[in-house]
Amino acid sequence: MEPVPTKTSAATSATSSTKLGPSGQVPGEAPEATGDLAGELKAAAGNYYAALNRAYATGDDLPVRALITPTCLCVNSLNAIRGTREEGRKFQIQYEISSLRAYDLTKIKAGTGGVKLLYSIAKNTLTDKDGKVLENYNPVNNGIKDLTFERQASGRWLLAEVFTTL
């Protein structure tokens, strides 16, 4: 079982090496409000990447779609997963998150929060239905992503934007 991200106050950040996995939520279920903004945002990011890793492994993107807003451009990745599955191909990609830092964005836009994360992707290939490698992509080390989440009326956080920092 993979460790779950630790809850910290909004003023602190988690910088330990952590491989994020499910944080006790049903796959594809956004975490509920707890009153711990940093913990909620980190759980939302952890759930998103755990579901995304499962989508890459299985070709089933529906649980990830339940974690994003309708306007999130991250849907393009999900469309690519779905398209390759329909063509009998599959991406072999596994995000490993090494650190997370949550921050409050409500002064910029009410009901928003952000997460900056450091990640790596060791294996990054496209295979056919028999597992034959069709294309190898460069691994990613120390990649940085900034995520913006929006709090829903239910109190749950959904991913609204993903930015990759080069």
PDB file of C-alpha atoms in Angstrom:
ATOM      1  CA  MET A   1       0.000   0.000   0.000  1.00  0.00           C
ATOM      2  CA  GLU A   2       1.330   3.406  -0.934  1.00  0.00           C
ATOM      3  CA  PRO A   3       1.567   6.191   1.670  1.00  0.00           C
ATOM      4  CA  VAL A   4      -1.068   8.893   1.765  1.00  0.00           C
ATOM      5  CA  PRO A   5      -0.019  12.555   1.697  1.00  0.00           C
ATOM      6  CA  THR A   6       0.213  14.023   5.154  1.00  0.00           C
ATOM      7  CA  LYS A   7      -2.029  16.851   6.277  1.00  0.00           C
ATOM      8  CA  THR A   8      -0.229  20.067   7.078  1.00  0.00           C
ATOM      9  CA  SER A   9      -1.355  23.579   7.784  1.00  0.00           C
ATOM     10  CA  ALA A  10      -1.803  25.976   4.862  1.00  0.00           C
ATOM     11  CA  ALA A  11       1.382  27.751   5.913  1.00  0.00           C
ATOM     12  CA  THR A  12       3.558  24.633   5.598  1.00  0.00           C
ATOM     13  CA  SER A  13       4.316  22.301   2.763  1.00  0.00           C
ATOM     14  CA  ALA A  14       4.999  18.608   2.357  1.00  0.00           C
ATOM     15  CA  THR A  15       8.412  18.172   0.818  1.00  0.00           C
ATOM     16  CA  SER A  16       9.242  14.592   1.786  1.00  0.00           C
ATOM     17  CA  SER A  17       9.554  11.964  -0.921  1.00  0.00           C
ATOM     18  CA  THR A  18       6.072  10.547  -1.165  1.00  0.00           C
ATOM     19  CA  LYS A  19       4.573   8.310  -3.794  1.00  0.00           C
ATOM     20  CA  LEU A  20       0.931   9.316  -3.785  1.00  0.00           C
ATOM     21  CA  GLY A  21      -1.705   6.682  -3.941  1.00  0.00           C
ATOM     22  CA  PRO A  22      -5.384   6.561  -3.090  1.00  0.00           C
ATOM     23  CA  SER A  23      -6.098   8.607   0.000  1.00  0.00           C
ATOM     24  CA  GLY A  24      -8.942   6.518   1.271  1.00  0.00           C
ATOM     25  CA  GLN A  25     -11.402   7.843  -1.295  1.00  0.00           C
ATOM     26  CA  VAL A  26     -13.334   5.769  -3.754  1.00  0.00           C
ATOM     27  CA  PRO A  27     -11.442   6.100  -7.079  1.00  0.00           C
ATOM     28  CA  GLY A  28     -12.899   9.027  -8.959  1.00  0.00           C
ATOM     29  CA  GLU A  29     -14.418  10.568  -5.834  1.00  0.00           C
ATOM     30  CA  ALA A  30     -13.317  14.058  -4.856  1.00  0.00           C
ATOM     31  CA  PRO A  31     -12.354  14.423  -1.177  1.00  0.00           C
ATOM     32  CA  GLU A  32     -14.853  16.043   1.169  1.00  0.00           C
ATOM     33  CA  ALA A  33     -14.332  19.279   3.065  1.00  0.00           C
ATOM     34  CA  THR A  34     -12.513  18.834   6.391  1.00  0.00           C
ATOM     35  CA  GLY A  35     -11.639  22.419   7.306  1.00  0.00           C
ATOM     36  CA  ASP A  36      -7.935  21.724   6.605  1.00  0.00           C
ATOM     37  CA  LEU A  37      -7.392  23.597   3.327  1.00  0.00           C
ATOM     38  CA  ALA A  38      -3.876  22.270   2.671  1.00  0.00           C
ATOM     39  CA  GLY A  39      -4.907  18.719   3.524  1.00  0.00           C
ATOM     40  CA  GLU A  40      -7.980  18.914   1.294  1.00  0.00           C
ATOM     41  CA  LEU A  41      -6.006  20.280  -1.665  1.00  0.00           C
ATOM     42  CA  LYS A  42      -3.222  17.724  -1.276  1.00  0.00           C
ATOM     43  CA  ALA A  43      -5.812  14.935  -1.069  1.00  0.00           C
ATOM     44  CA  ALA A  44      -7.519  16.260  -4.208  1.00  0.00           C
ATOM     45  CA  ALA A  45      -4.177  16.321  -6.081  1.00  0.00           C
ATOM     46  CA  GLY A  46      -3.276  12.846  -4.797  1.00  0.00           C
ATOM     47  CA  ASN A  47      -6.649  11.455  -5.831  1.00  0.00           C
ATOM     48  CA  TYR A  48      -6.347  13.025  -9.285  1.00  0.00           C
ATOM     49  CA  TYR A  49      -2.901  11.537  -9.976  1.00  0.00           C
ATOM     50  CA  ALA A  50      -3.834   8.135  -8.503  1.00  0.00           C
ATOM     51  CA  ALA A  51      -6.897   8.070 -10.787  1.00  0.00           C
ATOM     52  CA  LEU A  52      -4.835   9.324 -13.752  1.00  0.00           C
ATOM     53  CA  ASN A  53      -2.257   6.561 -13.195  1.00  0.00           C
ATOM     54  CA  ARG A  54      -5.096   3.996 -13.108  1.00  0.00           C
ATOM     55  CA  ALA A  55      -6.531   5.502 -16.302  1.00  0.00           C
ATOM     56  CA  TYR A  56      -3.195   5.113 -18.079  1.00  0.00           C
ATOM     57  CA  ALA A  57      -2.902   1.516 -16.797  1.00  0.00           C
ATOM     58  CA  THR A  58      -6.466   0.448 -17.629  1.00  0.00           C
ATOM     59  CA  GLY A  59      -7.607   2.825 -20.370  1.00  0.00           C
ATOM     60  CA  ASP A  60     -10.639   3.765 -18.219  1.00  0.00           C
ATOM     61  CA  ASP A  61     -10.724   7.566 -17.999  1.00  0.00           C
ATOM     62  CA  LEU A  62     -14.193   7.932 -16.426  1.00  0.00           C
ATOM     63  CA  PRO A  63     -13.010   8.034 -12.769  1.00  0.00           C
ATOM     64  CA  VAL A  64     -10.636  10.895 -13.637  1.00  0.00           C
ATOM     65  CA  ARG A  65     -13.387  12.848 -15.390  1.00  0.00           C
ATOM     66  CA  ALA A  66     -15.315  12.847 -12.097  1.00  0.00           C
ATOM     67  CA  LEU A  67     -12.426  14.788 -10.518  1.00  0.00           C
ATOM     68  CA  ILE A  68     -12.235  17.687 -13.003  1.00  0.00           C
ATOM     69  CA  THR A  69     -14.364  20.660 -13.954  1.00  0.00           C
ATOM     70  CA  PRO A  70     -16.027  20.631 -17.391  1.00  0.00           C
ATOM     71  CA  THR A  71     -13.698  23.417 -18.556  1.00  0.00           C
ATOM     72  CA  CYS A  72     -10.372  21.866 -17.472  1.00  0.00           C
ATOM     73  CA  LEU A  73      -8.022  21.501 -20.426  1.00  0.00           C
ATOM     74  CA  CYS A  74      -6.654  18.371 -18.752  1.00  0.00           C
ATOM     75  CA  VAL A  75      -9.526  16.639 -20.562  1.00  0.00           C
ATOM     76  CA  ASN A  76      -7.183  16.527 -23.585  1.00  0.00           C
ATOM     77  CA  SER A  77      -5.037  13.915 -21.796  1.00  0.00           C
ATOM     78  CA  LEU A  78      -8.159  11.924 -21.001  1.00  0.00           C
ATOM     79  CA  ASN A  79      -9.286  12.102 -24.618  1.00  0.00           C
ATOM     80  CA  ALA A  80      -5.857  10.780 -25.658  1.00  0.00           C
ATOM     81  CA  ILE A  81      -6.178   7.868 -23.203  1.00  0.00           C
ATOM     82  CA  ARG A  82      -9.642   7.073 -24.531  1.00  0.00           C
ATOM     83  CA  GLY A  83      -8.572   7.399 -28.177  1.00  0.00           C
ATOM     84  CA  THR A  84      -5.591   5.089 -27.779  1.00  0.00           C
ATOM     85  CA  ARG A  85      -7.759   2.540 -25.946  1.00  0.00           C
ATOM     86  CA  GLU A  86     -10.313   2.610 -28.770  1.00  0.00           C
ATOM     87  CA  GLU A  87      -7.471   2.001 -31.244  1.00  0.00           C
ATOM     88  CA  GLY A  88      -6.256  -0.988 -29.213  1.00  0.00           C
ATOM     89  CA  ARG A  89      -3.204   0.850 -27.902  1.00  0.00           C
ATOM     90  CA  LYS A  90      -2.224   1.989 -24.414  1.00  0.00           C
ATOM     91  CA  PHE A  91       0.060   4.531 -22.782  1.00  0.00           C
ATOM     92  CA  GLN A  92       2.413   3.086 -20.173  1.00  0.00           C
ATOM     93  CA  ILE A  93       2.831   6.100 -17.905  1.00  0.00           C
ATOM     94  CA  GLN A  94       3.120   6.270 -14.114  1.00  0.00           C
ATOM     95  CA  TYR A  95       3.369   9.623 -12.321  1.00  0.00           C
ATOM     96  CA  GLU A  96       5.367   9.547  -9.093  1.00  0.00           C
ATOM     97  CA  ILE A  97       4.862  12.601  -6.907  1.00  0.00           C
ATOM     98  CA  SER A  98       7.815  13.551  -4.706  1.00  0.00           C
ATOM     99  CA  SER A  99       6.474  16.721  -3.069  1.00  0.00           C
ATOM    100  CA  LEU A 100       3.352  18.823  -2.769  1.00  0.00           C
ATOM    101  CA  ARG A 101       2.751  22.367  -1.580  1.00  0.00           C
ATOM    102  CA  ALA A 102      -0.792  23.659  -1.199  1.00  0.00           C
ATOM    103  CA  TYR A 103      -1.705  27.338  -1.244  1.00  0.00           C
ATOM    104  CA  ASP A 104      -4.824  29.433  -0.847  1.00  0.00           C
ATOM    105  CA  LEU A 105      -5.993  31.325  -3.945  1.00  0.00           C
ATOM    106  CA  THR A 106      -9.221  32.753  -2.523  1.00  0.00           C
ATOM    107  CA  LYS A 107      -7.844  36.314  -2.605  1.00  0.00           C
ATOM    108  CA  ILE A 108      -7.510  35.930  -6.378  1.00  0.00           C
ATOM    109  CA  LYS A 109     -10.741  34.018  -6.970  1.00  0.00           C
ATOM    110  CA  ALA A 110     -13.197  32.890  -4.312  1.00  0.00           C
ATOM    111  CA  GLY A 111     -13.406  29.142  -3.795  1.00  0.00           C
ATOM    112  CA  THR A 112     -10.051  28.298  -5.359  1.00  0.00           C
ATOM    113  CA  GLY A 113      -6.880  26.706  -4.110  1.00  0.00           C
ATOM    114  CA  GLY A 114      -3.650  25.561  -5.675  1.00  0.00           C
ATOM    115  CA  VAL A 115      -1.066  22.833  -5.436  1.00  0.00           C
ATOM    116  CA  LYS A 116       2.487  22.931  -6.748  1.00  0.00           C
ATOM    117  CA  LEU A 117       3.944  19.474  -7.155  1.00  0.00           C
ATOM    118  CA  LEU A 118       7.236  17.905  -8.133  1.00  0.00           C
ATOM    119  CA  TYR A 119       6.905  14.685 -10.138  1.00  0.00           C
ATOM    120  CA  SER A 120       8.753  12.159 -12.247  1.00  0.00           C
ATOM    121  CA  ILE A 121       7.751   9.677 -14.944  1.00  0.00           C
ATOM    122  CA  ALA A 122      10.258   6.821 -15.309  1.00  0.00           C
ATOM    123  CA  LYS A 123       8.389   4.777 -17.916  1.00  0.00           C
ATOM    124  CA  ASN A 124       6.692   6.663 -20.717  1.00  0.00           C
ATOM    125  CA  THR A 125       5.727   4.494 -23.695  1.00  0.00           C
ATOM    126  CA  LEU A 126       2.907   3.769 -26.112  1.00  0.00           C
ATOM    127  CA  THR A 127       2.165   0.070 -26.699  1.00  0.00           C
ATOM    128  CA  ASP A 128      -0.114  -1.946 -28.946  1.00  0.00           C
ATOM    129  CA  LYS A 129      -2.734  -4.414 -27.673  1.00  0.00           C
ATOM    130  CA  ASP A 130      -0.046  -7.111 -27.327  1.00  0.00           C
ATOM    131  CA  GLY A 131       2.237  -4.856 -25.272  1.00  0.00           C
ATOM    132  CA  LYS A 132       4.692  -4.222 -28.116  1.00  0.00           C
ATOM    133  CA  VAL A 133       6.299  -0.804 -27.705  1.00  0.00           C
ATOM    134  CA  LEU A 134       5.280   1.500 -30.526  1.00  0.00           C
ATOM    135  CA  GLU A 135       6.922   4.647 -29.214  1.00  0.00           C
ATOM    136  CA  ASN A 136       9.211   5.595 -26.332  1.00  0.00           C
ATOM    137  CA  TYR A 137       9.003   9.070 -24.848  1.00  0.00           C
ATOM    138  CA  ASN A 138      11.633  10.762 -22.709  1.00  0.00           C
ATOM    139  CA  PRO A 139      11.357  10.139 -18.974  1.00  0.00           C
ATOM    140  CA  VAL A 140      10.600  13.153 -16.809  1.00  0.00           C
ATOM    141  CA  ASN A 141      12.654  13.943 -13.709  1.00  0.00           C
ATOM    142  CA  ASN A 142      11.835  16.792 -11.366  1.00  0.00           C
ATOM    143  CA  GLY A 143       8.910  18.015 -13.441  1.00  0.00           C
ATOM    144  CA  ILE A 144       6.816  20.782 -11.906  1.00  0.00           C
ATOM    145  CA  LYS A 145       3.070  21.201 -12.227  1.00  0.00           C
ATOM    146  CA  ASP A 146       0.792  23.880 -10.819  1.00  0.00           C
ATOM    147  CA  LEU A 147      -2.791  22.758 -10.265  1.00  0.00           C
ATOM    148  CA  THR A 148      -5.779  24.996  -9.604  1.00  0.00           C
ATOM    149  CA  PHE A 149      -8.797  23.498  -7.866  1.00  0.00           C
ATOM    150  CA  GLU A 150     -12.304  24.916  -7.485  1.00  0.00           C
ATOM    151  CA  ARG A 151     -14.445  24.168  -4.438  1.00  0.00           C
ATOM    152  CA  GLN A 152     -17.895  22.938  -5.440  1.00  0.00           C
ATOM    153  CA  ALA A 153     -21.111  23.739  -3.556  1.00  0.00           C
ATOM    154  CA  SER A 154     -20.812  20.272  -1.985  1.00  0.00           C
ATOM    155  CA  GLY A 155     -17.448  21.306  -0.492  1.00  0.00           C
ATOM    156  CA  ARG A 156     -15.489  18.982  -2.777  1.00  0.00           C
ATOM    157  CA  TRP A 157     -12.503  20.208  -4.800  1.00  0.00           C
ATOM    158  CA  LEU A 158     -12.360  19.594  -8.562  1.00  0.00           C
ATOM    159  CA  LEU A 159      -9.327  20.183 -10.762  1.00  0.00           C
ATOM    160  CA  ALA A 160      -9.857  23.266 -12.939  1.00  0.00           C
ATOM    161  CA  GLU A 161      -6.411  23.918 -14.491  1.00  0.00           C
ATOM    162  CA  VAL A 162      -3.036  22.211 -14.881  1.00  0.00           C
ATOM    163  CA  PHE A 163       0.100  24.116 -15.837  1.00  0.00           C
ATOM    164  CA  THR A 164       3.426  22.429 -16.514  1.00  0.00           C
ATOM    165  CA  THR A 165       6.445  24.543 -15.593  1.00  0.00           C
ATOM    166  CA  LEU A 166       9.459  23.944 -17.784  1.00  0.00           C
TER     167      LEU A 166
END
